mmCIF file of C-alpha atoms and ligand atoms in Angstrom:
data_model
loop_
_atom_site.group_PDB
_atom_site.id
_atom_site.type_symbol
_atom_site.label_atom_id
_atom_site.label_comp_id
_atom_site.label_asym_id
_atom_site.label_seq_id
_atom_site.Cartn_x
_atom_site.Cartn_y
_atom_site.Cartn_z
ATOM 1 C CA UNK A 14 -3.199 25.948 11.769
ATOM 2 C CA UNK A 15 -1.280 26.696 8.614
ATOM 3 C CA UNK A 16 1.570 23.861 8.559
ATOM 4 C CA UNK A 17 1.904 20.233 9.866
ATOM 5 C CA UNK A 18 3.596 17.101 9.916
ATOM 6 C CA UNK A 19 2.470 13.840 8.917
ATOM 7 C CA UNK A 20 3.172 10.140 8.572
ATOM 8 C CA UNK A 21 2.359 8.452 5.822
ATOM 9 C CA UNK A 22 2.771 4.678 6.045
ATOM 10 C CA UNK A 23 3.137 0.999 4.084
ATOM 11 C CA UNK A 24 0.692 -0.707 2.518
ATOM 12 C CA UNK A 25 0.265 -4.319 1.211
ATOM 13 C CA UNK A 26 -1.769 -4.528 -1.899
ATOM 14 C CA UNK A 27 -3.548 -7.581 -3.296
ATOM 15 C CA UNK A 28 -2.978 -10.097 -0.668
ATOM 16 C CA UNK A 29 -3.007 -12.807 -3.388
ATOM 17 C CA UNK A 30 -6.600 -13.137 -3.917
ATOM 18 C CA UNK A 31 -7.372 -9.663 -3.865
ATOM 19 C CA UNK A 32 -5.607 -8.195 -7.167
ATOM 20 C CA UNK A 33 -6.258 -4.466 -7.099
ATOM 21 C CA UNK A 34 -8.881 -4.780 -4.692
ATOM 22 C CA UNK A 35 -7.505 -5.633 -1.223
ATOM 23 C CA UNK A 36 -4.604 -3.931 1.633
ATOM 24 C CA UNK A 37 -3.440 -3.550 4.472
ATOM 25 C CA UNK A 38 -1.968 -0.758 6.085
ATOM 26 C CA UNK A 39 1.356 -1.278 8.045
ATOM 27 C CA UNK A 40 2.740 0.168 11.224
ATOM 28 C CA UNK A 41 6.335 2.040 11.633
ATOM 29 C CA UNK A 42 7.269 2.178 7.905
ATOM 30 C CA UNK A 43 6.274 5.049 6.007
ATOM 31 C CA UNK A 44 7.521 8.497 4.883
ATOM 32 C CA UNK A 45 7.005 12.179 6.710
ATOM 33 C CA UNK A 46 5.544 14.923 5.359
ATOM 34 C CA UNK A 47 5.380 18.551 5.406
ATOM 35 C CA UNK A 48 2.276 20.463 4.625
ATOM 36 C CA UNK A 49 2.030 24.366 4.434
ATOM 37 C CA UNK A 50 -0.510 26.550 4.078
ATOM 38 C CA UNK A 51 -0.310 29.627 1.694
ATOM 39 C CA UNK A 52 -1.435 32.616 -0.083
ATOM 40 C CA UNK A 53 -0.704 31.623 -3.469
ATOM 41 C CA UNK A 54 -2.763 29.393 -5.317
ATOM 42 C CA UNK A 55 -2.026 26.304 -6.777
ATOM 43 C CA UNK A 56 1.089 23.492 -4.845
ATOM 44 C CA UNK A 57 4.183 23.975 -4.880
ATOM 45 C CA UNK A 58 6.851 21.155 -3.539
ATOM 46 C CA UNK A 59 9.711 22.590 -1.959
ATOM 47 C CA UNK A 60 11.963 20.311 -0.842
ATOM 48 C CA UNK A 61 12.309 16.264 -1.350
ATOM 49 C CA UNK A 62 14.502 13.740 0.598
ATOM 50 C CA UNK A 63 15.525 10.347 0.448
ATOM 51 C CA UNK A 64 14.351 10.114 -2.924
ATOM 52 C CA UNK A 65 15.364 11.636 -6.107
ATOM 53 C CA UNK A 66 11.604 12.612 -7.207
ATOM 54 C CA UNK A 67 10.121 14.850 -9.748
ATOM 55 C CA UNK A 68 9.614 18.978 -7.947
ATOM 56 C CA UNK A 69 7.255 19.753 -10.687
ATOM 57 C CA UNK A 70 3.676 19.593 -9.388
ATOM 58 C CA UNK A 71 2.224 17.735 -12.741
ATOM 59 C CA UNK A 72 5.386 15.188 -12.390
ATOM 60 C CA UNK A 73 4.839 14.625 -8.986
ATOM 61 C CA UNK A 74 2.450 12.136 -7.313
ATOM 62 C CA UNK A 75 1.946 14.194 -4.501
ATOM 63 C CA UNK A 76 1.716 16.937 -6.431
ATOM 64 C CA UNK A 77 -0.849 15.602 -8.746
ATOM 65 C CA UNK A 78 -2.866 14.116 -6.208
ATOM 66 C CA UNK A 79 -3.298 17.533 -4.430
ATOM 67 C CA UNK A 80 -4.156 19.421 -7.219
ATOM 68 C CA UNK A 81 -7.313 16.975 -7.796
ATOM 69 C CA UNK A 82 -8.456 17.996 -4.672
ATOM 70 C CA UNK A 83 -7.714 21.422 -4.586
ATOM 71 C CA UNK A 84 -9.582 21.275 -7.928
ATOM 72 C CA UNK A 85 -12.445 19.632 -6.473
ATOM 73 C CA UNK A 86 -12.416 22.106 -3.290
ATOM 74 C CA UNK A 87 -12.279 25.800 -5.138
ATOM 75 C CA UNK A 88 -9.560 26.523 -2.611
ATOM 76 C CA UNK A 89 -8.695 30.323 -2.152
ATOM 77 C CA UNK A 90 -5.385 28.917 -0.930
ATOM 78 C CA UNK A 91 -2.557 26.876 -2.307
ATOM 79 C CA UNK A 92 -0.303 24.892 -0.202
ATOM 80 C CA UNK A 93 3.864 23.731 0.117
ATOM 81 C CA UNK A 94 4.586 20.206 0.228
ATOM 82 C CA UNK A 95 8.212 18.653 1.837
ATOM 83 C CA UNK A 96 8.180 14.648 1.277
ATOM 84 C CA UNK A 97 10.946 13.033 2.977
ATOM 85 C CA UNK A 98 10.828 9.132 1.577
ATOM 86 C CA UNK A 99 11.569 6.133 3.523
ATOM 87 C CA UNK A 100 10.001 4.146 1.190
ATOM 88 C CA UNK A 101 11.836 2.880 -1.596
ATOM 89 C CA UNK A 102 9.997 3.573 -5.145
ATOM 90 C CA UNK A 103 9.701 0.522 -6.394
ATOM 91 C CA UNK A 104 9.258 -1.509 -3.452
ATOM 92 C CA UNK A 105 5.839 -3.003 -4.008
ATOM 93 C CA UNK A 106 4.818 -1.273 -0.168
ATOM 94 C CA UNK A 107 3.375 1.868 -1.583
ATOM 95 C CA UNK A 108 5.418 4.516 -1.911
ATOM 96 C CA UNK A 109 3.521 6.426 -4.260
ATOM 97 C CA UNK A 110 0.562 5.613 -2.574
ATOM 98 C CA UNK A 111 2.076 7.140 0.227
ATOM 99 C CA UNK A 112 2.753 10.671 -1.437
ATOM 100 C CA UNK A 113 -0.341 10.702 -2.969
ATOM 101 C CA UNK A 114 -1.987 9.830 0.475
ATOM 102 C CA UNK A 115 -0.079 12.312 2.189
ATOM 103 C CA UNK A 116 -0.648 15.195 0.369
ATOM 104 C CA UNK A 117 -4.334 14.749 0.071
ATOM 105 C CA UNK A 118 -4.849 13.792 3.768
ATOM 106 C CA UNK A 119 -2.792 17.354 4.749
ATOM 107 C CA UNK A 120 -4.193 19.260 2.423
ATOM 108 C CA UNK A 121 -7.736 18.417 3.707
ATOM 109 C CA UNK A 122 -6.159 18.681 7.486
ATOM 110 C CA UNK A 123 -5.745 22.358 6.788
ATOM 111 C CA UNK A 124 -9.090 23.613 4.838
ATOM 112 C CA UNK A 125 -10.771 22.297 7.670
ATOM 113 C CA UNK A 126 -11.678 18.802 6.515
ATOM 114 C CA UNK A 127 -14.089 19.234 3.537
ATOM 115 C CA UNK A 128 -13.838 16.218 2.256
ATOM 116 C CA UNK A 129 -14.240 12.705 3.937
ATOM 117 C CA UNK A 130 -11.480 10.312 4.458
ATOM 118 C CA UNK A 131 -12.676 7.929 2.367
ATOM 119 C CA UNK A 132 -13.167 10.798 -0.497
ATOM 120 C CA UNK A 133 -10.125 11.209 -0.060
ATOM 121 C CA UNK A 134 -9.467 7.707 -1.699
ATOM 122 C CA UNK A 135 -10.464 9.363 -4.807
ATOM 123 C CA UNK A 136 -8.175 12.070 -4.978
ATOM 124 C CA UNK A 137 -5.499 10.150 -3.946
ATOM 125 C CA UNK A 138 -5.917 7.732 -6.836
ATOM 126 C CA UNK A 139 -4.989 10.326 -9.226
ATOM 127 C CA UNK A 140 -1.236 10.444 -8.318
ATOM 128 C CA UNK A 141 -1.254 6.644 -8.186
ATOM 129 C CA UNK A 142 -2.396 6.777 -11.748
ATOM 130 C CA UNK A 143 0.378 8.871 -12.369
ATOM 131 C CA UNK A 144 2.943 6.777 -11.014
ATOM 132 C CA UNK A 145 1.522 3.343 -12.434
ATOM 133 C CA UNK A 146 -0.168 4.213 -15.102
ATOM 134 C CA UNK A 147 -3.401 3.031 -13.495
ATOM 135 C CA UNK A 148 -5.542 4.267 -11.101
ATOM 136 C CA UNK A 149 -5.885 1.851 -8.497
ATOM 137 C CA UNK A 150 -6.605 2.220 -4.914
ATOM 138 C CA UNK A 151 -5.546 -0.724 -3.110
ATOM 139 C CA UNK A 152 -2.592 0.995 -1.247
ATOM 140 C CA UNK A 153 -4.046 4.583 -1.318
ATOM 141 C CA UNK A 154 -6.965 3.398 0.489
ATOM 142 C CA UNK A 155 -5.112 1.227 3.274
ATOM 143 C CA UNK A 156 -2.467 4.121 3.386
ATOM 144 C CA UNK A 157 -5.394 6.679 4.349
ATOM 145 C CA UNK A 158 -7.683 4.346 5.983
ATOM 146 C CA UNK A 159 -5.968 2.156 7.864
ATOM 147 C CA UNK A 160 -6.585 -1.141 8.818
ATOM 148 C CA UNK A 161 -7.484 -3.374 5.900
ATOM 149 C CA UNK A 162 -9.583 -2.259 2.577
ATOM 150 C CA UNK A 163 -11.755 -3.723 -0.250
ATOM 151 C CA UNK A 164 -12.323 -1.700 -2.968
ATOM 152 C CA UNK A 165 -15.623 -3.349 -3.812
ATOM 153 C CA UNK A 166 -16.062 -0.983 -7.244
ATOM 154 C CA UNK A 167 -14.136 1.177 -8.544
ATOM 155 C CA UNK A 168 -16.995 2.774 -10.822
ATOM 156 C CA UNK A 169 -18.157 4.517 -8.602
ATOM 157 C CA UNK A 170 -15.431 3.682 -6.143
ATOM 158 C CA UNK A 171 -16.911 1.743 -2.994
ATOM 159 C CA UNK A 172 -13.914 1.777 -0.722
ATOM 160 C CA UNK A 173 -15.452 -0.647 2.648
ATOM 161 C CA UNK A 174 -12.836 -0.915 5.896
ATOM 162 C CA UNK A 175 -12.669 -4.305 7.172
ATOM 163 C CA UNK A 176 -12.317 -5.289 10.867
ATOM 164 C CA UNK A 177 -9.018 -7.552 11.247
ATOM 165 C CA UNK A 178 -8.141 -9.695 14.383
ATOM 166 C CA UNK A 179 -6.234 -7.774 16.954
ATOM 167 C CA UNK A 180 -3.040 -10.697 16.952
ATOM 168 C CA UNK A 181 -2.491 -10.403 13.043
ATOM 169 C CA UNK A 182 0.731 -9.494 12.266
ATOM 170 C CA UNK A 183 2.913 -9.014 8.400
ATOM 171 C CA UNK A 184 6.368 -9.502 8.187
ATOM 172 C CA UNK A 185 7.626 -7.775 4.924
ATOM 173 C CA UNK A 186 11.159 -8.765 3.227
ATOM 174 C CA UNK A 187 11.946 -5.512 1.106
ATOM 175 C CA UNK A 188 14.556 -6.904 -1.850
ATOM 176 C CA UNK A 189 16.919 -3.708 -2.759
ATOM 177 C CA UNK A 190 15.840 -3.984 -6.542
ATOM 178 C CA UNK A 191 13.162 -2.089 -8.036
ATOM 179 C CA UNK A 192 10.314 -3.478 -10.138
ATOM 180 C CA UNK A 193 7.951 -0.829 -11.762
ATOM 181 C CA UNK A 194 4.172 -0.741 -11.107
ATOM 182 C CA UNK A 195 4.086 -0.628 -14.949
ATOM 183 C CA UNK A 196 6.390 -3.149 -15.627
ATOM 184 C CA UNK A 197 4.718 -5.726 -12.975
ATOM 185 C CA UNK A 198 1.581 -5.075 -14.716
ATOM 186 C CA UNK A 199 2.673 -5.793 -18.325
ATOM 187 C CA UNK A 200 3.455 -9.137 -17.618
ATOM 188 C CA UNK A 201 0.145 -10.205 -16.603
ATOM 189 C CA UNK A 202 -2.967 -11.729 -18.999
ATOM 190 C CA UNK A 203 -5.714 -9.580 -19.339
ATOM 191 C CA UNK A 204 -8.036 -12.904 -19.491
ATOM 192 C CA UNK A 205 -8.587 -14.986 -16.950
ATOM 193 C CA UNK A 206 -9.843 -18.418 -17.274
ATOM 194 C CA UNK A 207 -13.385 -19.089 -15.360
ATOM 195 C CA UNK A 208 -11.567 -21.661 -13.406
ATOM 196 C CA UNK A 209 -9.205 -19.502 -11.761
ATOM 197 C CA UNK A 210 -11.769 -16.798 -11.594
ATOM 198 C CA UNK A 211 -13.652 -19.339 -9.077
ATOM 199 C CA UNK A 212 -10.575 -19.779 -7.023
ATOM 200 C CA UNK A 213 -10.066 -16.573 -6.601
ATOM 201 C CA UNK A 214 -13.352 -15.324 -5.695
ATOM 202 C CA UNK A 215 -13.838 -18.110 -3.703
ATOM 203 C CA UNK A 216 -10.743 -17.155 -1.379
ATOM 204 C CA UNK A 217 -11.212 -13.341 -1.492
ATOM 205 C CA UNK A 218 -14.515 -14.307 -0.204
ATOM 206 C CA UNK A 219 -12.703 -16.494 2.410
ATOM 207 C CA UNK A 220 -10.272 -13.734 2.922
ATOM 208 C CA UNK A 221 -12.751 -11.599 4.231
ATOM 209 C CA UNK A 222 -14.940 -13.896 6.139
ATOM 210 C CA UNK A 223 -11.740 -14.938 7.549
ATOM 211 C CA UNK A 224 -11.398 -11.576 8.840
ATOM 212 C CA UNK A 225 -14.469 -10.182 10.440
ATOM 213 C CA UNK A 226 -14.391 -14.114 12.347
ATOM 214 C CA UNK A 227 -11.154 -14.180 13.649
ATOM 215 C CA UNK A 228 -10.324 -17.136 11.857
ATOM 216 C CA UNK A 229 -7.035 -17.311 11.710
ATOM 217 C CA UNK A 230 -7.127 -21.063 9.563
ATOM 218 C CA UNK A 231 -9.351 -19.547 7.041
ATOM 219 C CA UNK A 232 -7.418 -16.707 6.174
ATOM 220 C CA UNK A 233 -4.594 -19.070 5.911
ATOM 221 C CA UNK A 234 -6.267 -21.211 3.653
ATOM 222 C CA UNK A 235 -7.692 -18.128 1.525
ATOM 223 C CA UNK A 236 -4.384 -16.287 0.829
ATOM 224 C CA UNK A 237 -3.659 -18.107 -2.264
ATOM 225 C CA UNK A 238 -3.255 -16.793 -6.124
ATOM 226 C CA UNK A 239 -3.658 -18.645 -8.729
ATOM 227 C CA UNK A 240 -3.991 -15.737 -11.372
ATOM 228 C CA UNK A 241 -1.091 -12.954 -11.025
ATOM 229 C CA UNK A 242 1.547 -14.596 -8.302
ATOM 230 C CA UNK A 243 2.493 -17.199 -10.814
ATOM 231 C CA UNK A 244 2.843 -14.504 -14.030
ATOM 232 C CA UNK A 245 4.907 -12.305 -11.711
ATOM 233 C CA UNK A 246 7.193 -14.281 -9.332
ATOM 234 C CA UNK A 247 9.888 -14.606 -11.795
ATOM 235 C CA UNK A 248 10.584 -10.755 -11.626
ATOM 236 C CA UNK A 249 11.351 -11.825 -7.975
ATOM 237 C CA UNK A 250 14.721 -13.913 -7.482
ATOM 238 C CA UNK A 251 14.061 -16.729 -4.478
ATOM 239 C CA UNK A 252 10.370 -15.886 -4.168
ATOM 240 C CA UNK A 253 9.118 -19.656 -4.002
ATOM 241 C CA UNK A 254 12.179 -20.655 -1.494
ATOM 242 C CA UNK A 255 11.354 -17.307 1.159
ATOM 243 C CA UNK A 256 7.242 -18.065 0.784
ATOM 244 C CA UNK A 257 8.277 -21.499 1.244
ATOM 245 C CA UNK A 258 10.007 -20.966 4.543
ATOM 246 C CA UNK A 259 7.272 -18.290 5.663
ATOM 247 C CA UNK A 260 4.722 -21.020 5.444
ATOM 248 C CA UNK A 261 6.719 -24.444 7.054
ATOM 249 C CA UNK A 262 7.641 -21.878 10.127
ATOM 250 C CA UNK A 263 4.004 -21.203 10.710
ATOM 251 C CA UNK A 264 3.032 -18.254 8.617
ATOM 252 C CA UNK A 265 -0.622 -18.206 7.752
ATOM 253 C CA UNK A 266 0.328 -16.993 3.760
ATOM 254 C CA UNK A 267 2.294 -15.313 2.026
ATOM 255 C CA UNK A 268 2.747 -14.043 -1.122
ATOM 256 C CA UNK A 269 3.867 -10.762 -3.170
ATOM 257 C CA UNK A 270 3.727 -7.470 -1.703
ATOM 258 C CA UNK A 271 1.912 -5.598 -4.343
ATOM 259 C CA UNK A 272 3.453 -5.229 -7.731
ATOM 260 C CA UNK A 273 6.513 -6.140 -5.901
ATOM 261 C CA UNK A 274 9.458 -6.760 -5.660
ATOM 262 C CA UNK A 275 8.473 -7.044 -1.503
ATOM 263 C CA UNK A 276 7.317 -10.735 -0.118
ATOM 264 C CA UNK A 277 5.755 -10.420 2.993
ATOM 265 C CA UNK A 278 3.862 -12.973 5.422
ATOM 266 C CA UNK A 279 0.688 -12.598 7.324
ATOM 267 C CA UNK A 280 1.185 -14.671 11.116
ATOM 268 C CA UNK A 281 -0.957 -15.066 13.937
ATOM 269 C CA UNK A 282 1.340 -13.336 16.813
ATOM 270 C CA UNK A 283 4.428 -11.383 17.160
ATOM 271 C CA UNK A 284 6.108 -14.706 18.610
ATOM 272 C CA UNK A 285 5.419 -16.807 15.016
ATOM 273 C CA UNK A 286 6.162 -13.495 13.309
ATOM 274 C CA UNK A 287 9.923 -13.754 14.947
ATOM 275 C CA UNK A 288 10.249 -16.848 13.529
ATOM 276 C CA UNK A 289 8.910 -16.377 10.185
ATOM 277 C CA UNK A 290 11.058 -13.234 9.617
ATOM 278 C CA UNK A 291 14.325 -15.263 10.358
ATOM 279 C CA UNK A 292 12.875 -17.872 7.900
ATOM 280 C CA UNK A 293 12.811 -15.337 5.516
ATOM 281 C CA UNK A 294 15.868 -13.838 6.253
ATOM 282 C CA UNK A 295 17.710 -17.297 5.531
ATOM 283 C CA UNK A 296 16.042 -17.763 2.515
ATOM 284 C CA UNK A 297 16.821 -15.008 0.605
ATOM 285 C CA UNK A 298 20.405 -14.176 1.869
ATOM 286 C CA UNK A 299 21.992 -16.750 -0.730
ATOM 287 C CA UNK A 300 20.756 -14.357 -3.567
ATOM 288 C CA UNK A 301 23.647 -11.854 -2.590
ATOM 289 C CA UNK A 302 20.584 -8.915 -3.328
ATOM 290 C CA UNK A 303 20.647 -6.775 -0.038
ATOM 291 C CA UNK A 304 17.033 -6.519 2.027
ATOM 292 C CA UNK A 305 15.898 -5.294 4.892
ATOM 293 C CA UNK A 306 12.715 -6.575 6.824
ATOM 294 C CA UNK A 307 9.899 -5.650 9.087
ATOM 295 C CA UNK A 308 7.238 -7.003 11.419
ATOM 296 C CA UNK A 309 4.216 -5.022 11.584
ATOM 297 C CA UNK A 310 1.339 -5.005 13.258
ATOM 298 C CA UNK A 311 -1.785 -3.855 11.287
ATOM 299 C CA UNK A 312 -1.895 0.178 11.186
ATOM 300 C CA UNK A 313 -5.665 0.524 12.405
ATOM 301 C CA UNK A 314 -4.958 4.563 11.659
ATOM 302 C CA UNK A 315 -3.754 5.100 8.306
ATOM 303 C CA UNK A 316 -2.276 8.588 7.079
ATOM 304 C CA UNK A 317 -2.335 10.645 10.180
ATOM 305 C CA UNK A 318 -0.713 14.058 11.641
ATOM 306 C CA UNK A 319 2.446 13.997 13.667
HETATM 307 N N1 HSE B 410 -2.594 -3.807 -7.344
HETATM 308 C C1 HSE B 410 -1.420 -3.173 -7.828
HETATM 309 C C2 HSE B 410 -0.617 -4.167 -8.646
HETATM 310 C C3 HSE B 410 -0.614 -2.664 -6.693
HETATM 311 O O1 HSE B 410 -0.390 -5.261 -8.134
HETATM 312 O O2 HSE B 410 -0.218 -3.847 -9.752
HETATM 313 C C4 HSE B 410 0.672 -2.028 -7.116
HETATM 314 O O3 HSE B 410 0.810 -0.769 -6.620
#
């Protein structure tokens, strides 16, 4: 096998009480990928769509992110990458996570898988770092995963899957702005007070009890954030009315998508989902901004070859 195809999907990061730490993987959204196996050494990207991107390797997330594991592999071989985006930089559903995801997952496809899926993580962190200016995995680990993550440490990183309920589903409402990873993050307080800190351990605890139990109330009741939603939401125009309407149509939470600008919803069933989504719709529509949205199911798969 010297070339394949992959997928490379959505993520949700933080959902609310899990800043940096938490995410979910989503179904149907996500960009393809094109991975090649050669004789020269090093990566080279060859062709981009839907997305005007950085081709050099060190500019490129993808890029990057392969390096560190070709690096880290002493690979005799060095490898092509295509990215064709569907997901909007700037979205606040991973689409750097995505590249970076991408090209580490393919890369390790075609040595013969010598690293582990969830070293992968690692790896993939490095293009997120240079896309954000951080290195943070909680869409690079969804994206290769799947399902939802917890990045329980990040030194070392301790990347831990969590089961989900099979009827959860996210509707996402993708604003046609961009906000910048880096930008989303400058607003925010480095401190926290000890009071908040409670909340929110207290509901990322509840988050994930929530989740292994199939308790749809408590998850409901544990998607709240009291430390970076309210620094953040005014880069988002209408955020309060469309979380609003998620939640009075039957939405267990909702909050931001990541670093935004996305808002999505977490519902028990595809039926409440429906709902929520036109909720959503309605509520943003009188901003003018055009959006598309999607209902998702949780990607139990992550990154995977197509
Ligand atoms: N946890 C990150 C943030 C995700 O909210 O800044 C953005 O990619």
């Amino acid at each position: 096998m010297t070339e394949i195809k992959i997928f490379c999907p959505a993520t949700i990061a933080n959902l609310n009480c899990g800043f940096d730490v938490m995410g979910l993987c989503l179904d149907g959204i996500g960009d393809e990928m094109v991975i090649r196996k050669v004789e020269t050494k090093g990566i080279t990207i060859t062709r981009i769509t839907g997305a005007d991107l950085p081709m050099e390797t060190e500019r490129n997330v993808a890029g990057v992110a392969g390096l560190a594991l070709l690096n880290a592999a002493q690979s005799d071989y060095g490898f092509e990458i295509e990215i064709h985006k569907r997901i909007k930089a700037g979205s606040g559903i991973g689409s750097s996570s995505a590249s970076a995801a991408g090209a580490v997952f393919g890369i390790n496809e075609l040595l013969g898988r010598p690293f582990t899926k969830h070293e992968l993580v690692h790896f993939a962190m490095k293009g997120e770092a240079l896309a954000s200016g951080c290195e943070h995995a909680d869409n690079v680990a969804p994206c290769v995963l799947g399902g939802f993550t917890l990045v329980r440490g990040y030194n070392p990183l301790d990347v831990i899957k969590i089961q989900s309920p099979e009827e959860l589903y996210a509707v996402v409402l993708h604003p046609h702005i961009e906000v910048k990873t880096s930008d989303s993050r400058a607003v925010l307080n480095p401190e926290v007070s000890l009071k908040n800190a409670i909340t929110q351990w207290g509901n990322l605890g509840g988050l994930i009890a929530g989740l292994y139990t199939k308790d749809y109330e408590l998850i409901g009741r544990s998607l709240q954030d009291v430390i970076v939603e309210p620094a953040r939401k005014h880069l988002i125009p209408n955020f309060d009315e469309v979380k609003n309407a998620a939640l009075q149509n039957g939405a267990l939470g909702a909050g931001i998508s990541g670093a935004g600008p996305s808002i999505f919803a977490l519902c028990n069933g595809e039926a409440i989902a429906n709902i929520v989504s036109q909720s959503m719709k309605n509520a943003y529509a009188d901003t003018g901004i055009p959006f598309d949205i999607h209902i998702s199911k949780v990607n139990d798969t992550g990154t995977k070859i197509i």
